[in-house]
PDB file of C-alpha atoms and ligand atoms in Angstrom:
ATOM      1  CA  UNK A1498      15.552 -17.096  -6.250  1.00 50.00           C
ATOM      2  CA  UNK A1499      12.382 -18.249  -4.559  1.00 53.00           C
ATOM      3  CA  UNK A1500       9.004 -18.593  -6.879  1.00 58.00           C
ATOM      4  CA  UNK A1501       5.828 -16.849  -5.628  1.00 58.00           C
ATOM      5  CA  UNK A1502       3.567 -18.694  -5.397  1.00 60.00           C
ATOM      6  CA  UNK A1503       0.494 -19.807  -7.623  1.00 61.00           C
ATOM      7  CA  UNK A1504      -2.845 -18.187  -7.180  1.00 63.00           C
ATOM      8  CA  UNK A1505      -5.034 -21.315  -6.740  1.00 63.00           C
ATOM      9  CA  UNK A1506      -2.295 -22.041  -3.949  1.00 69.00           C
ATOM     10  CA  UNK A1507      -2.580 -18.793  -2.191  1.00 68.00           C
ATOM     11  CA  UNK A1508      -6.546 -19.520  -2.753  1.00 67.00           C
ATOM     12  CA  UNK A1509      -6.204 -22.890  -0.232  1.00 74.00           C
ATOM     13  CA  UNK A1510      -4.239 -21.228   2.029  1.00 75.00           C
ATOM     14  CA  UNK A1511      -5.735 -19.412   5.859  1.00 79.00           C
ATOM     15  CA  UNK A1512      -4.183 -16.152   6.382  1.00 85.00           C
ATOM     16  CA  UNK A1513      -3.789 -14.606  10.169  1.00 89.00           C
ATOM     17  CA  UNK A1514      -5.587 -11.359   8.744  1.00 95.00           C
ATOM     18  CA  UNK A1515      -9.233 -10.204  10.724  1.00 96.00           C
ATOM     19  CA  UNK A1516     -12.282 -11.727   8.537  1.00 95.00           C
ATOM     20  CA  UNK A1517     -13.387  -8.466   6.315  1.00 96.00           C
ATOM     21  CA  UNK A1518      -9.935  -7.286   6.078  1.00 97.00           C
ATOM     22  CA  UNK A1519      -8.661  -5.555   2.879  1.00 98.00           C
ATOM     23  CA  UNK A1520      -4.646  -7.058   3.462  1.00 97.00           C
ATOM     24  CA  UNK A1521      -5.742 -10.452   0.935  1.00 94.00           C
ATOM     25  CA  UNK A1522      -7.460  -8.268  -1.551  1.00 96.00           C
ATOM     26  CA  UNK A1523      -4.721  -6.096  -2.214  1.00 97.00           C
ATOM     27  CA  UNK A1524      -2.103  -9.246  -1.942  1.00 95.00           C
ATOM     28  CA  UNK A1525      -3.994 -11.143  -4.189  1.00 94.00           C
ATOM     29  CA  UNK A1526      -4.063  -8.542  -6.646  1.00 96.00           C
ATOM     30  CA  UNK A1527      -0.271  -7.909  -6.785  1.00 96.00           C
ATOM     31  CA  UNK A1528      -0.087 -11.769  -7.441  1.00 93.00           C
ATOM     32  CA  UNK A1529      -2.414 -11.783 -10.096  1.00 94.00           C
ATOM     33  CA  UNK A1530      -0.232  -8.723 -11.681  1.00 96.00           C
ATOM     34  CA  UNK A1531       2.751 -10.110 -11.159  1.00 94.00           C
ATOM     35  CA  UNK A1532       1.599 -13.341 -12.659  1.00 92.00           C
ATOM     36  CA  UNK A1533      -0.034 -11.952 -15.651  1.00 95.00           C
ATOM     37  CA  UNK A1534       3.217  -9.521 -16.257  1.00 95.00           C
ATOM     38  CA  UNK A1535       5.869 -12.912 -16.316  1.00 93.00           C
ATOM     39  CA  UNK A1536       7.006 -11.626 -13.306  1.00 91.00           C
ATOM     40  CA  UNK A1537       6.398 -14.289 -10.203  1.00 82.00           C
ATOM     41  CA  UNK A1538       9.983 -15.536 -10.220  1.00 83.00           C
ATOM     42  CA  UNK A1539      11.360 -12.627  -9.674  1.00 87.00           C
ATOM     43  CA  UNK A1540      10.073 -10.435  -7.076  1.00 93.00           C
ATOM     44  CA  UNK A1541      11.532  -9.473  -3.459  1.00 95.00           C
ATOM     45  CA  UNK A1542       9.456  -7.547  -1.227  1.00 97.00           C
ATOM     46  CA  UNK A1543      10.309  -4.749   0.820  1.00 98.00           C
ATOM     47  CA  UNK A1544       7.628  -5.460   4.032  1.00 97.00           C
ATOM     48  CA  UNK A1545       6.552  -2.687   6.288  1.00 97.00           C
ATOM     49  CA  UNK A1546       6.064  -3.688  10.407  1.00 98.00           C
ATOM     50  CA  UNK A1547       2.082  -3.990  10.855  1.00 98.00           C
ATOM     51  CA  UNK A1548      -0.435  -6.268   9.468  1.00 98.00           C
ATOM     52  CA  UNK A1549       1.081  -5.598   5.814  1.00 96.00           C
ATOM     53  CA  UNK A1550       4.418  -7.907   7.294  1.00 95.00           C
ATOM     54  CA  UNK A1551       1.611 -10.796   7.579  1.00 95.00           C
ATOM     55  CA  UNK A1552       2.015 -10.825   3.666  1.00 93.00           C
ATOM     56  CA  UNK A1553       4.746 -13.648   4.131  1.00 86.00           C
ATOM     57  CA  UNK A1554       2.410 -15.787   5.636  1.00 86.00           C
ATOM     58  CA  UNK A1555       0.662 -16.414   2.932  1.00 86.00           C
ATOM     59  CA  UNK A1556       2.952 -15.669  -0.448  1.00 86.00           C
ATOM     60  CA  UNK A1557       5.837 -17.769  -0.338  1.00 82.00           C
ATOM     61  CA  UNK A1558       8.391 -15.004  -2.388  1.00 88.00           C
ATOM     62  CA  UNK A1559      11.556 -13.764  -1.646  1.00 91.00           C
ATOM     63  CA  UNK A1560      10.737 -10.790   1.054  1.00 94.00           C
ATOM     64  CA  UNK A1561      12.709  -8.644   3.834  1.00 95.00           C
ATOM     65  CA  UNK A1562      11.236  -7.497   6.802  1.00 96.00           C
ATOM     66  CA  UNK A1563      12.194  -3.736   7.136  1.00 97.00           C
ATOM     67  CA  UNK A1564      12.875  -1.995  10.713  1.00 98.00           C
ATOM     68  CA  UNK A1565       9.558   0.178  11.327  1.00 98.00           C
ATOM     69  CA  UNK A1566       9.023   2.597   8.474  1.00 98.00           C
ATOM     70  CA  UNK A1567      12.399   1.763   6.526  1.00 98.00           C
ATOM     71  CA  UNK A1568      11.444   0.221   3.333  1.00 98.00           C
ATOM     72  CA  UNK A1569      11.738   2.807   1.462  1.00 98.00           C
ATOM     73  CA  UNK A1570      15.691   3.183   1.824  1.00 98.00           C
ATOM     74  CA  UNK A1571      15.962  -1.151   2.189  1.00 98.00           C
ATOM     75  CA  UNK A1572      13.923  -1.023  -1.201  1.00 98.00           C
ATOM     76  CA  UNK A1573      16.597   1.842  -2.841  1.00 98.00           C
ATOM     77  CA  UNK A1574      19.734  -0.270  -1.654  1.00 98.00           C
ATOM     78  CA  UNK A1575      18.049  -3.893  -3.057  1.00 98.00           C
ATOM     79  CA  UNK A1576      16.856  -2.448  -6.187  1.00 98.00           C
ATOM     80  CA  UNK A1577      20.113  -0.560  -6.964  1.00 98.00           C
ATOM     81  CA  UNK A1578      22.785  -3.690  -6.204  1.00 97.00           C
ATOM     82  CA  UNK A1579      19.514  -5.846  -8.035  1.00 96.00           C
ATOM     83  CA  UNK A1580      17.907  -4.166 -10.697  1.00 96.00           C
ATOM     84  CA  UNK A1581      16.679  -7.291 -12.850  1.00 95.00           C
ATOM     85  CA  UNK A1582      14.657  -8.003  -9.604  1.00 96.00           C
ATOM     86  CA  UNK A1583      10.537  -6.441  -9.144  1.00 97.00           C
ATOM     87  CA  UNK A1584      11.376  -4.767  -6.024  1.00 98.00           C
ATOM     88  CA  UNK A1585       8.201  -3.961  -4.297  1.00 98.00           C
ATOM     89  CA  UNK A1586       7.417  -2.088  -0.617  1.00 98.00           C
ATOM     90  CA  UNK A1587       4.642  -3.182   0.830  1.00 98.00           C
ATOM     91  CA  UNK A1588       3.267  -0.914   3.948  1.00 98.00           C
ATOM     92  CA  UNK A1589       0.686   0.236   5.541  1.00 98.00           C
ATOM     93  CA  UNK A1590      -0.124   4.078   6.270  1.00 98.00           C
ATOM     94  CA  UNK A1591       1.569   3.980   9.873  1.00 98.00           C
ATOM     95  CA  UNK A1592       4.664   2.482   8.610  1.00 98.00           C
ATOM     96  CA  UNK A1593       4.779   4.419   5.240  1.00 98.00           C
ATOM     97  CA  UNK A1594       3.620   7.908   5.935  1.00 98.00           C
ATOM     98  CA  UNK A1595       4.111   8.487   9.352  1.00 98.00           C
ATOM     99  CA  UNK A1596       7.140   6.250  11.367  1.00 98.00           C
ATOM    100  CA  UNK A1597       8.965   6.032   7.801  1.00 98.00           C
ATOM    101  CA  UNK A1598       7.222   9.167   6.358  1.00 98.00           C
ATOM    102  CA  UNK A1599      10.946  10.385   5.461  1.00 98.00           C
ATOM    103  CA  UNK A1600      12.537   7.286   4.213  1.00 98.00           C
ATOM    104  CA  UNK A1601       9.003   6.899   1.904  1.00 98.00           C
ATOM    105  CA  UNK A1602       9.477  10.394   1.104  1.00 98.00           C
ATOM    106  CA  UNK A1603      12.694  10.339   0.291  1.00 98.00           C
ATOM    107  CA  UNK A1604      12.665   7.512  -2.255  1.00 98.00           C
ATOM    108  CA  UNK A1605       9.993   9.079  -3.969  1.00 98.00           C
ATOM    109  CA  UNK A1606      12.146  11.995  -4.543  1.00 98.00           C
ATOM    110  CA  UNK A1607      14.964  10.948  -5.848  1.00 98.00           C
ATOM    111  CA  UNK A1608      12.718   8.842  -8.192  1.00 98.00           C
ATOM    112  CA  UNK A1609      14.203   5.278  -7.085  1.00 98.00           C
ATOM    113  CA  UNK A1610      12.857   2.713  -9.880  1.00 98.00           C
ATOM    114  CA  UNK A1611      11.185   0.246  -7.295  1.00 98.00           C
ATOM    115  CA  UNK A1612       7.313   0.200  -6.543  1.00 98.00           C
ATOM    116  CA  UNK A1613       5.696   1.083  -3.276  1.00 98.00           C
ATOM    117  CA  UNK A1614       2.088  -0.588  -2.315  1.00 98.00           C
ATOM    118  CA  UNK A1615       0.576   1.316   0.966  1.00 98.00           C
ATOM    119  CA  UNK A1616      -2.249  -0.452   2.415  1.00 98.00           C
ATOM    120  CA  UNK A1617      -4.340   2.852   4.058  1.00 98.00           C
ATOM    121  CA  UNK A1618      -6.941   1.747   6.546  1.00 98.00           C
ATOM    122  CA  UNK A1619      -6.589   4.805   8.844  1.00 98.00           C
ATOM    123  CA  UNK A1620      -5.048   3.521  11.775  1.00 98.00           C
ATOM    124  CA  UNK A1621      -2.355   1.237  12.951  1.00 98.00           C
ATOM    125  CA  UNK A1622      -3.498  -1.827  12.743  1.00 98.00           C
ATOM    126  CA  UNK A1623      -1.362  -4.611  13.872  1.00 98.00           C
ATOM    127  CA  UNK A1624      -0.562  -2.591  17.499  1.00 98.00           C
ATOM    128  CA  UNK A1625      -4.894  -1.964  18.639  1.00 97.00           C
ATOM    129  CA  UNK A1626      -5.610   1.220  16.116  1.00 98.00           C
ATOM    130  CA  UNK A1627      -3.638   4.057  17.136  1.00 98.00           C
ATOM    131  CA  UNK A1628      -3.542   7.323  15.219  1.00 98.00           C
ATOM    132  CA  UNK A1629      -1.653   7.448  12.241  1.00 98.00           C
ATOM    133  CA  UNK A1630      -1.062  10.598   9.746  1.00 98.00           C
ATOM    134  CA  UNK A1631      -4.133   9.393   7.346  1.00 98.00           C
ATOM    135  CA  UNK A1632      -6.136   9.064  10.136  1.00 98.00           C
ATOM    136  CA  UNK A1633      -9.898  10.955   9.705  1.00 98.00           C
ATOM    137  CA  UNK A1634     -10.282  14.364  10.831  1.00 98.00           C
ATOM    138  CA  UNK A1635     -12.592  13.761  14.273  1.00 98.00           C
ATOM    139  CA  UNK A1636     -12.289   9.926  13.655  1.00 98.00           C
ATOM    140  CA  UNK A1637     -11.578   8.945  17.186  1.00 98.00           C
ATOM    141  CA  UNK A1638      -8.671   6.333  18.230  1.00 98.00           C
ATOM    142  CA  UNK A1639      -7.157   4.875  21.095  1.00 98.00           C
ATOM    143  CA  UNK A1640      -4.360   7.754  20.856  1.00 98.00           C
ATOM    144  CA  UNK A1641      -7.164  10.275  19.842  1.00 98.00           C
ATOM    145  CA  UNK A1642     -10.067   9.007  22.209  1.00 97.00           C
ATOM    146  CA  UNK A1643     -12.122  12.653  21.830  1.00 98.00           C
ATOM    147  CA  UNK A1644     -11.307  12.362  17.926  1.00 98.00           C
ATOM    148  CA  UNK A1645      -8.915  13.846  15.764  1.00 98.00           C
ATOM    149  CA  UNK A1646      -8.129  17.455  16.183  1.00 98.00           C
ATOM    150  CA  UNK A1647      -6.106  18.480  13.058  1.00 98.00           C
ATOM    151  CA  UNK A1648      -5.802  21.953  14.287  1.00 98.00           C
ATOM    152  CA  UNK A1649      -2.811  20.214  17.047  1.00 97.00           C
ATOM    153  CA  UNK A1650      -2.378  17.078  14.869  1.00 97.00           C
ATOM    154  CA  UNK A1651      -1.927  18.205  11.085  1.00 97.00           C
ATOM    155  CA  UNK A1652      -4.077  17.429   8.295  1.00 98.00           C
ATOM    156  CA  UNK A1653      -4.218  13.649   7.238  1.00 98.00           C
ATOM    157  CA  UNK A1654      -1.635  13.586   4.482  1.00 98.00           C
ATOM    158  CA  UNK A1655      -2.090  12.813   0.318  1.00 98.00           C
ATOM    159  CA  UNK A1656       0.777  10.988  -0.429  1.00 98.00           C
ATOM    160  CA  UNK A1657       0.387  10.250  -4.413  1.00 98.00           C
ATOM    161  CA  UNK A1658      -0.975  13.935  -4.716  1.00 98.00           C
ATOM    162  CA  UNK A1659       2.503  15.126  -3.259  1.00 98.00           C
ATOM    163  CA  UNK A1660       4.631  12.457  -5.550  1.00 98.00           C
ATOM    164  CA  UNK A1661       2.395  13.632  -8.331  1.00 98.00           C
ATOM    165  CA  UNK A1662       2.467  17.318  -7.457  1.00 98.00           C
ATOM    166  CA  UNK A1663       6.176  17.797  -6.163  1.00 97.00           C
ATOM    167  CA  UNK A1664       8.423  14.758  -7.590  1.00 97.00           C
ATOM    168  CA  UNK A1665       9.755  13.497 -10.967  1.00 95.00           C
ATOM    169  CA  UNK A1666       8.191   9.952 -10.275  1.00 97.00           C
ATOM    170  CA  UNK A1667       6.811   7.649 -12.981  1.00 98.00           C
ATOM    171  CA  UNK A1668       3.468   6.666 -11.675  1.00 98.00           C
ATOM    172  CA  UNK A1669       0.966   8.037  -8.447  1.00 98.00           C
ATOM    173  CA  UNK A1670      -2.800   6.452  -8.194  1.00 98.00           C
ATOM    174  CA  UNK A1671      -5.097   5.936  -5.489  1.00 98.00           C
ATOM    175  CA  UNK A1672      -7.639   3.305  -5.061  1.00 98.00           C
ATOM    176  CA  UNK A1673     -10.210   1.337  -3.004  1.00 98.00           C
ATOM    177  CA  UNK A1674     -10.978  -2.366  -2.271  1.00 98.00           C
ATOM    178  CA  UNK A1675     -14.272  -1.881  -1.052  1.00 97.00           C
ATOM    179  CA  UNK A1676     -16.347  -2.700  -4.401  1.00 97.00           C
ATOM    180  CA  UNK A1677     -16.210  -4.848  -7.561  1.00 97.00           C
ATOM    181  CA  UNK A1678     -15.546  -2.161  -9.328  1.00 98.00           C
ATOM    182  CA  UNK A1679     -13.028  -0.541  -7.880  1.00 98.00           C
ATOM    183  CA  UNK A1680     -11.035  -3.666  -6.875  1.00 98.00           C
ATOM    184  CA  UNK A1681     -10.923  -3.790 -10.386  1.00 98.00           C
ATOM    185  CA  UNK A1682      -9.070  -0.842 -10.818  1.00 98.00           C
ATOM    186  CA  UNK A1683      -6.858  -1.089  -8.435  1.00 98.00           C
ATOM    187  CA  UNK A1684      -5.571  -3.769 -10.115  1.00 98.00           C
ATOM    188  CA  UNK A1685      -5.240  -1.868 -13.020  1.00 98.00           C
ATOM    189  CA  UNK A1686      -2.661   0.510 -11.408  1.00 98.00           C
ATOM    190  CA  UNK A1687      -1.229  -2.146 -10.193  1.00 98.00           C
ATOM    191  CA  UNK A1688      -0.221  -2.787 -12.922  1.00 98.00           C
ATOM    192  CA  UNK A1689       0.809  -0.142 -14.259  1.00 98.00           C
ATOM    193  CA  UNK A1690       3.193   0.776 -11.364  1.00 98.00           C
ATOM    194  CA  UNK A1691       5.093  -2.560 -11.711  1.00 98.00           C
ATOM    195  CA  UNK A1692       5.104  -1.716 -15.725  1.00 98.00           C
ATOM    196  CA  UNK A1693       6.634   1.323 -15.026  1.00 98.00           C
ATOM    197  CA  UNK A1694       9.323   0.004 -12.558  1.00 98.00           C
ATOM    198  CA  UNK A1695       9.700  -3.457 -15.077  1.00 97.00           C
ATOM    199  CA  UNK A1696      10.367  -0.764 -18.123  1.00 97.00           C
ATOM    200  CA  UNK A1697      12.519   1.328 -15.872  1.00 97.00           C
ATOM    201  CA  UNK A1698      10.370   4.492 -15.813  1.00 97.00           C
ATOM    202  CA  UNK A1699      11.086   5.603 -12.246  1.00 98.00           C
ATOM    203  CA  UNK A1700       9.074   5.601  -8.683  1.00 98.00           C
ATOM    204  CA  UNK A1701       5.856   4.236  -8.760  1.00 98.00           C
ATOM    205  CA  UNK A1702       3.436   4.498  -5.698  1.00 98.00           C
ATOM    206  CA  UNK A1703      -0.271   3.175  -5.252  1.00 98.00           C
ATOM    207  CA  UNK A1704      -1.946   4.001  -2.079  1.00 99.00           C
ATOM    208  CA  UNK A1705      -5.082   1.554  -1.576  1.00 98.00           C
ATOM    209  CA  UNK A1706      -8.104   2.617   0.903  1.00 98.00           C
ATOM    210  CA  UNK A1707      -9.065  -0.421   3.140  1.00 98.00           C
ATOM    211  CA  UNK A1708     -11.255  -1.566   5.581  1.00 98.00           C
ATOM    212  CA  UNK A1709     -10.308  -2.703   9.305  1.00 98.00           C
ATOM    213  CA  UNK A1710     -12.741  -3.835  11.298  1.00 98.00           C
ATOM    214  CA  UNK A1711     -11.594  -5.021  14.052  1.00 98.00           C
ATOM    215  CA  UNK A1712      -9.858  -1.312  15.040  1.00 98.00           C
ATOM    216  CA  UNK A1713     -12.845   0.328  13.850  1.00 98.00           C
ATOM    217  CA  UNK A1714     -15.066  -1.448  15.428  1.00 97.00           C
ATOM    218  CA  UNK A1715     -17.415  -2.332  12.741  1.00 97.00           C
ATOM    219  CA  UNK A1716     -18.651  -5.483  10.644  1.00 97.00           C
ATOM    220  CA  UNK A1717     -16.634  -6.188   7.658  1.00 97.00           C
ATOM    221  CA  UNK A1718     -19.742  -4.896   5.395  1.00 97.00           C
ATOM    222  CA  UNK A1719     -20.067  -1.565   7.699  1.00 98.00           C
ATOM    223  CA  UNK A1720     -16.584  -1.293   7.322  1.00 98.00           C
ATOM    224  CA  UNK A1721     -16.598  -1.375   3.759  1.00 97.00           C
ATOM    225  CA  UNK A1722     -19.308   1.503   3.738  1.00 98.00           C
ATOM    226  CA  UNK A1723     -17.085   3.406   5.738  1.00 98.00           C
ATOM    227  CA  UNK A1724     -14.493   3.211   2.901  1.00 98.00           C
ATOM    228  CA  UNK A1725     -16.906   4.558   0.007  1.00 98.00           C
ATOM    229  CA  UNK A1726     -19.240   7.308   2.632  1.00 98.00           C
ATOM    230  CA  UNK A1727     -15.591   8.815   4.665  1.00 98.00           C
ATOM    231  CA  UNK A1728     -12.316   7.715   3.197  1.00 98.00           C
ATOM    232  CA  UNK A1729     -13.072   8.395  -0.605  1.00 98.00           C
ATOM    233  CA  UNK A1730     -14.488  11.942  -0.304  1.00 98.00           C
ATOM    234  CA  UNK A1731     -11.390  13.151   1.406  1.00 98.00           C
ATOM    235  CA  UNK A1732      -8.978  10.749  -0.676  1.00 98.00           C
ATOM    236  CA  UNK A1733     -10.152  11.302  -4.232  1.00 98.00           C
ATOM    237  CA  UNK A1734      -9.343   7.623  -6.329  1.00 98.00           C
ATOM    238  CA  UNK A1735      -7.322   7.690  -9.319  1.00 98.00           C
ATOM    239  CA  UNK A1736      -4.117   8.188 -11.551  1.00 98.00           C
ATOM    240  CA  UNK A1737      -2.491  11.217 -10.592  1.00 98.00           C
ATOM    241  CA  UNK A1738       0.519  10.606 -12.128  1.00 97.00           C
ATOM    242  CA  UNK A1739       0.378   8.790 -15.661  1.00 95.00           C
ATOM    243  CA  UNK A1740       3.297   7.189 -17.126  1.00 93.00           C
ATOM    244  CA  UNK A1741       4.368   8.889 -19.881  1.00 85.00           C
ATOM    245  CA  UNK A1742       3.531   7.174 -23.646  1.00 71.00           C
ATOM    246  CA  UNK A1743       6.202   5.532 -24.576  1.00 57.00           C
TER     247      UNK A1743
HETATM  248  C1  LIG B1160      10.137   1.306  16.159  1.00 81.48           C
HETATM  249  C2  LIG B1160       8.791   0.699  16.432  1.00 81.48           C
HETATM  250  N1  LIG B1160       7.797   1.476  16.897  1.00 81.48           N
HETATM  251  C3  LIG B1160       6.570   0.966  17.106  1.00 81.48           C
HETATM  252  C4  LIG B1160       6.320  -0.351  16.841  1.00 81.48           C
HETATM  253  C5  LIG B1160       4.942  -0.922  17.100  1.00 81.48           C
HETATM  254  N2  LIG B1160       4.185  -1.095  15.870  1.00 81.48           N
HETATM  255  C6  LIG B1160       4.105  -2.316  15.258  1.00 81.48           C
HETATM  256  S1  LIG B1160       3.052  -2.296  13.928  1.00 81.48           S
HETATM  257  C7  LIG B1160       2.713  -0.652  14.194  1.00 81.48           C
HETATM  258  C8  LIG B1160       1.747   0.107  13.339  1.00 81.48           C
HETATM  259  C9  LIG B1160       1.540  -0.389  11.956  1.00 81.48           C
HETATM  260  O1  LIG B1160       0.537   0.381  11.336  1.00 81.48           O
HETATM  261  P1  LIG B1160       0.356   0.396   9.793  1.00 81.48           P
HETATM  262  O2  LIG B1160       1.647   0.613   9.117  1.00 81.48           O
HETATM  263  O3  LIG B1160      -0.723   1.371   9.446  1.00 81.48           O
HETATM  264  O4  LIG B1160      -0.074  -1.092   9.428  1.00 81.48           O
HETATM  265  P2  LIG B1160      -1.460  -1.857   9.649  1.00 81.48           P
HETATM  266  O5  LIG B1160      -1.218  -2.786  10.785  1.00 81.48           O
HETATM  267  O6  LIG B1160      -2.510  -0.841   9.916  1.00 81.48           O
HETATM  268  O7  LIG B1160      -1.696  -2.559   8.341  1.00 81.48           O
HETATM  269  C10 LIG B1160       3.414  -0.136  15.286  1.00 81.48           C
HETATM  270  C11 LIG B1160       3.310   1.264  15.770  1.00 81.48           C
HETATM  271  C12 LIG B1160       7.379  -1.153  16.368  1.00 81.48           C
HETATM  272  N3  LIG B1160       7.194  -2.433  16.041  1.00 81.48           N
HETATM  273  N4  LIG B1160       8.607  -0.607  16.173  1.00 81.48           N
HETATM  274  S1  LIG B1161      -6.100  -5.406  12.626  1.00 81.48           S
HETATM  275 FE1  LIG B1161      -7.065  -4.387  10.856  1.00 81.48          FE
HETATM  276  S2  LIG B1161      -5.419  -4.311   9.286  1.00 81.48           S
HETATM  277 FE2  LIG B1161      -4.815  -5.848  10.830  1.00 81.48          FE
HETATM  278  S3  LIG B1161      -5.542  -7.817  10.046  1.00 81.48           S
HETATM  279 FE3  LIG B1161      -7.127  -7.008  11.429  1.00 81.48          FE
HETATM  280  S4  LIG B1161      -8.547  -5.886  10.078  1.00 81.48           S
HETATM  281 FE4  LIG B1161      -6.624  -6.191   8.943  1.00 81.48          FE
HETATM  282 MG1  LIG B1162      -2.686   1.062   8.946  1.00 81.48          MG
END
């Protein structure tokens, strides 16, 4: 089993993500979870097609690059025939909730024990910011050039609201990596999803609001104010799914 490796290693590192981009927050959070939890020997990740499959650029782990929107059901099948193993899905909003929106779906329903990390930044990324289901209402794309119209598109969709609301999952929480403060709790349910899957509590999700730039056309500290003034009023942060005391 490959080792993941050390933080002051991913620290010296250069990463092919945009400068301002929220991608090596979120990654080095995970590592710092899985570090602190014992846990950096034995991970494989589950990667999504966008910017979130740049993750194995810079953390040397064990990892599978899933066809476009399929980690949720590569995820069920390595956790199932692996179960000693972190299994972890890491995606961003195009792959997870809309190309794979029924494979991500589906896992969360039958409550598979593995962890899912979606990266939402409103767009997809990697292919010049197209629309994607958690794209803004009126925020205006290459594929939505006059803005979003959510009376023909749909409203952009909750997922951890509809794990919390609808499925018997262990663990749902939203957060943002666009302040000190709330970088700090997202690493807090973190770590509490991979707790969950680690104690074998059941499907653990956290969605994570982040910044891209490039595709929005902004400066990385513009970008970030986007996060707190748009994304967060529509997508409230926090747990809404605890795990149960046990
Ligand atoms: C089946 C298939 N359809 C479309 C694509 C093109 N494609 C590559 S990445 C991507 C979008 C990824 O968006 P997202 O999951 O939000 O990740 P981000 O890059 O924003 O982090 C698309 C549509 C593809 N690779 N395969
Ligand atoms: S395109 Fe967006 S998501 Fe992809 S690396 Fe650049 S800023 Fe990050
Ligand atoms: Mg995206």
């Amino acid at each position: 089993m490959a080792k993941a490796m050390k933080i002051p290693e991913i620290a010296e590192k250069t990463s092919s993500f945009c400068p301002g981009c929220g991608h090596g927050i979120v990654i080095r959070l995970i590592t710092e979870c899985l570090e602190e939890l014992g846990q950096d020997k034995n991970i494989i990740f589950g990667l999504g097609v966008g910017c979130s499959s740049l993750l194995g650029g810079v953390l040397e782990t064990d990892r599978l690059h899933c066809l476009h929107g399929r980690a949720g059901a590569v995820c069920t099948g390595m956790k199932r025939v692996s179960p000693d193993n972190v299994v972890i899905a890491y995606q961003g909003d195009g792959d997870a909730y809309s190309i794979g929106l029924a494979e991500t779906t589906s896992a969360a329903y039958r409550n598979e024990n593995f962890t899912v990390i979606t990266v939402n930044n409103t767009n997809y990324g990697m292919t010049g910011g197209q629309m994607s289901n958690t794209t803004m209402p009126g925020q205006k794309t290459t594929t939505s050039p006059k803005g979003r119209d959510c009376s023909v598109t749909g409203n952009p969709i909750k997922f951890p609201e509809l794990v919390a609301d609808q499925f018997d999952a262990a663990y749902a929480a939203r957060g943002a990596v666009n302040t000190p403060v709330n970088i700090k709790k997202v690493k807090g349910y973190i770590k509490n999803a991979l707790e969950a899957q680690i104690n074998g509590e059941g499907y653990s999700v956290v969605e994570i609001l982040s910044p891209c730039p490039t595709n929005w056309g902004m400066t990385a500290l513009k970008a970030m104010e986007r996060v707190e003034k748009e994304l967060i009023p529509y997508y409230p942060l926090g747990e809404f799914k605890k795990r149960e005391a046990k």
